[in-house]
XYZ file of C-alpha atoms in Angstrom:
126
model
C -26.895 5.766 -20.810
C -23.728 7.863 -20.709
C -21.941 7.690 -17.351
C -21.718 11.010 -15.564
C -20.843 12.511 -12.217
C -21.453 15.938 -10.744
C -18.608 17.658 -8.926
C -19.041 21.197 -7.561
C -22.178 21.648 -9.686
C -20.202 20.661 -12.799
C -21.449 17.689 -14.821
C -18.598 15.465 -16.036
C -19.203 12.883 -18.779
C -15.784 12.126 -20.281
C -14.537 8.764 -18.889
C -10.982 10.079 -18.480
C -12.187 13.153 -16.571
C -14.494 11.039 -14.392
C -11.584 8.728 -13.566
C -9.319 11.659 -12.671
C -11.963 13.277 -10.465
C -12.591 10.016 -8.604
C -8.861 9.423 -8.164
C -8.359 12.949 -6.816
C -11.292 12.534 -4.446
C -10.177 9.199 -2.993
C -6.546 10.317 -2.709
C -7.587 13.454 -0.811
C -9.738 11.783 1.857
C -6.862 11.137 4.291
C -5.179 14.564 4.048
C -8.570 16.325 4.199
C -9.506 14.411 7.326
C -6.183 15.257 8.992
C -6.622 18.969 8.198
C -10.111 18.928 9.715
C -8.847 17.630 13.063
C -8.123 20.018 15.879
C -4.334 20.679 16.032
C -4.072 19.148 19.507
C -5.950 16.018 18.445
C -3.247 15.171 15.918
C -0.729 14.403 18.655
C -2.980 13.828 21.671
C -3.295 10.083 20.955
C 0.406 9.685 21.811
C -0.254 10.175 25.542
C -2.315 6.973 25.516
C 0.344 4.907 23.762
C 3.032 3.292 25.886
C 6.633 3.516 24.862
C 7.497 1.101 22.047
C 8.689 -2.289 23.163
C 10.754 -4.014 20.473
C 10.185 -7.517 21.861
C 6.452 -7.179 22.595
C 5.479 -9.465 19.737
C 7.106 -12.413 18.022
C 6.621 -13.555 14.429
C 8.101 -16.779 13.180
C 10.812 -16.077 10.625
C 9.649 -16.363 7.024
C 11.204 -19.039 4.864
C 12.268 -18.934 1.227
C 9.534 -21.492 0.437
C 6.862 -19.219 1.872
C 8.077 -16.268 -0.189
C 8.230 -18.337 -3.375
C 4.698 -19.657 -2.756
C 3.415 -16.080 -2.347
C 5.227 -14.868 -5.477
C 3.933 -17.786 -7.554
C 0.368 -16.979 -6.438
C 0.598 -13.346 -7.612
C -1.955 -12.789 -10.386
C -0.486 -11.613 -13.693
C -3.094 -8.906 -14.288
C -2.576 -6.813 -11.143
C -1.046 -3.338 -11.202
C 2.553 -3.194 -9.887
C 3.184 -1.689 -6.468
C 5.159 1.461 -5.678
C 8.310 -0.236 -6.970
C 6.704 -0.642 -10.436
C 7.893 -4.250 -10.681
C 5.274 -6.417 -12.336
C 4.264 -9.805 -10.979
C 5.460 -11.385 -14.225
C 8.989 -10.079 -13.672
C 8.943 -11.110 -10.000
C 7.954 -14.632 -10.987
C 10.729 -14.822 -13.580
C 13.471 -13.673 -11.173
C 12.082 -15.218 -7.981
C 14.756 -17.913 -7.691
C 17.478 -15.250 -7.824
C 15.928 -12.891 -5.277
C 14.293 -15.242 -2.775
C 17.248 -15.414 -0.371
C 17.831 -11.624 -0.187
C 14.051 -11.101 0.207
C 13.932 -13.660 3.019
C 16.768 -11.874 4.791
C 15.134 -8.449 4.383
C 11.669 -9.597 5.525
C 13.113 -11.300 8.598
C 15.274 -8.277 9.395
C 12.176 -6.076 9.186
C 10.247 -8.409 11.514
C 13.119 -8.631 14.001
C 13.824 -4.903 14.178
C 10.261 -3.629 13.800
C 11.328 -1.344 10.958
C 9.150 -1.288 7.857
C 10.291 0.687 4.791
C 8.124 3.769 4.179
C 7.288 2.654 0.635
C 5.569 -0.437 2.040
C 3.245 1.832 4.050
C 1.844 3.538 0.941
C -1.305 2.379 -0.822
C -1.610 2.832 -4.563
C -5.121 3.983 -5.509
C -6.191 2.740 -8.932
C -9.761 3.439 -10.033
C -11.323 0.641 -12.061
């Protein structure tokens, strides 16, 4: 049986077109939901949130050993993140980058600042 989907009364059977339609659909869910909200609702939640408190939570600093263990456990067949660095390359250079990564992760935990690229999910249809 040939795979097919129907989108706006159009029947799609080409695997590449099906993949693109699904990707577009799943990538549009968040923005579509935001647009459907009442304009006041988009900022109304802020009145319920207290002012940020930098020291409201404590995380133990990460260690180079923890980072190396995580890198070594990365599967080889996963798609790279937004930085487009494959797990194979990370494993090969891990000894050279573990100390700077440790510093950066701990700085992020201590200051509460997370780089915007780490807040983005990469949607990959399978």
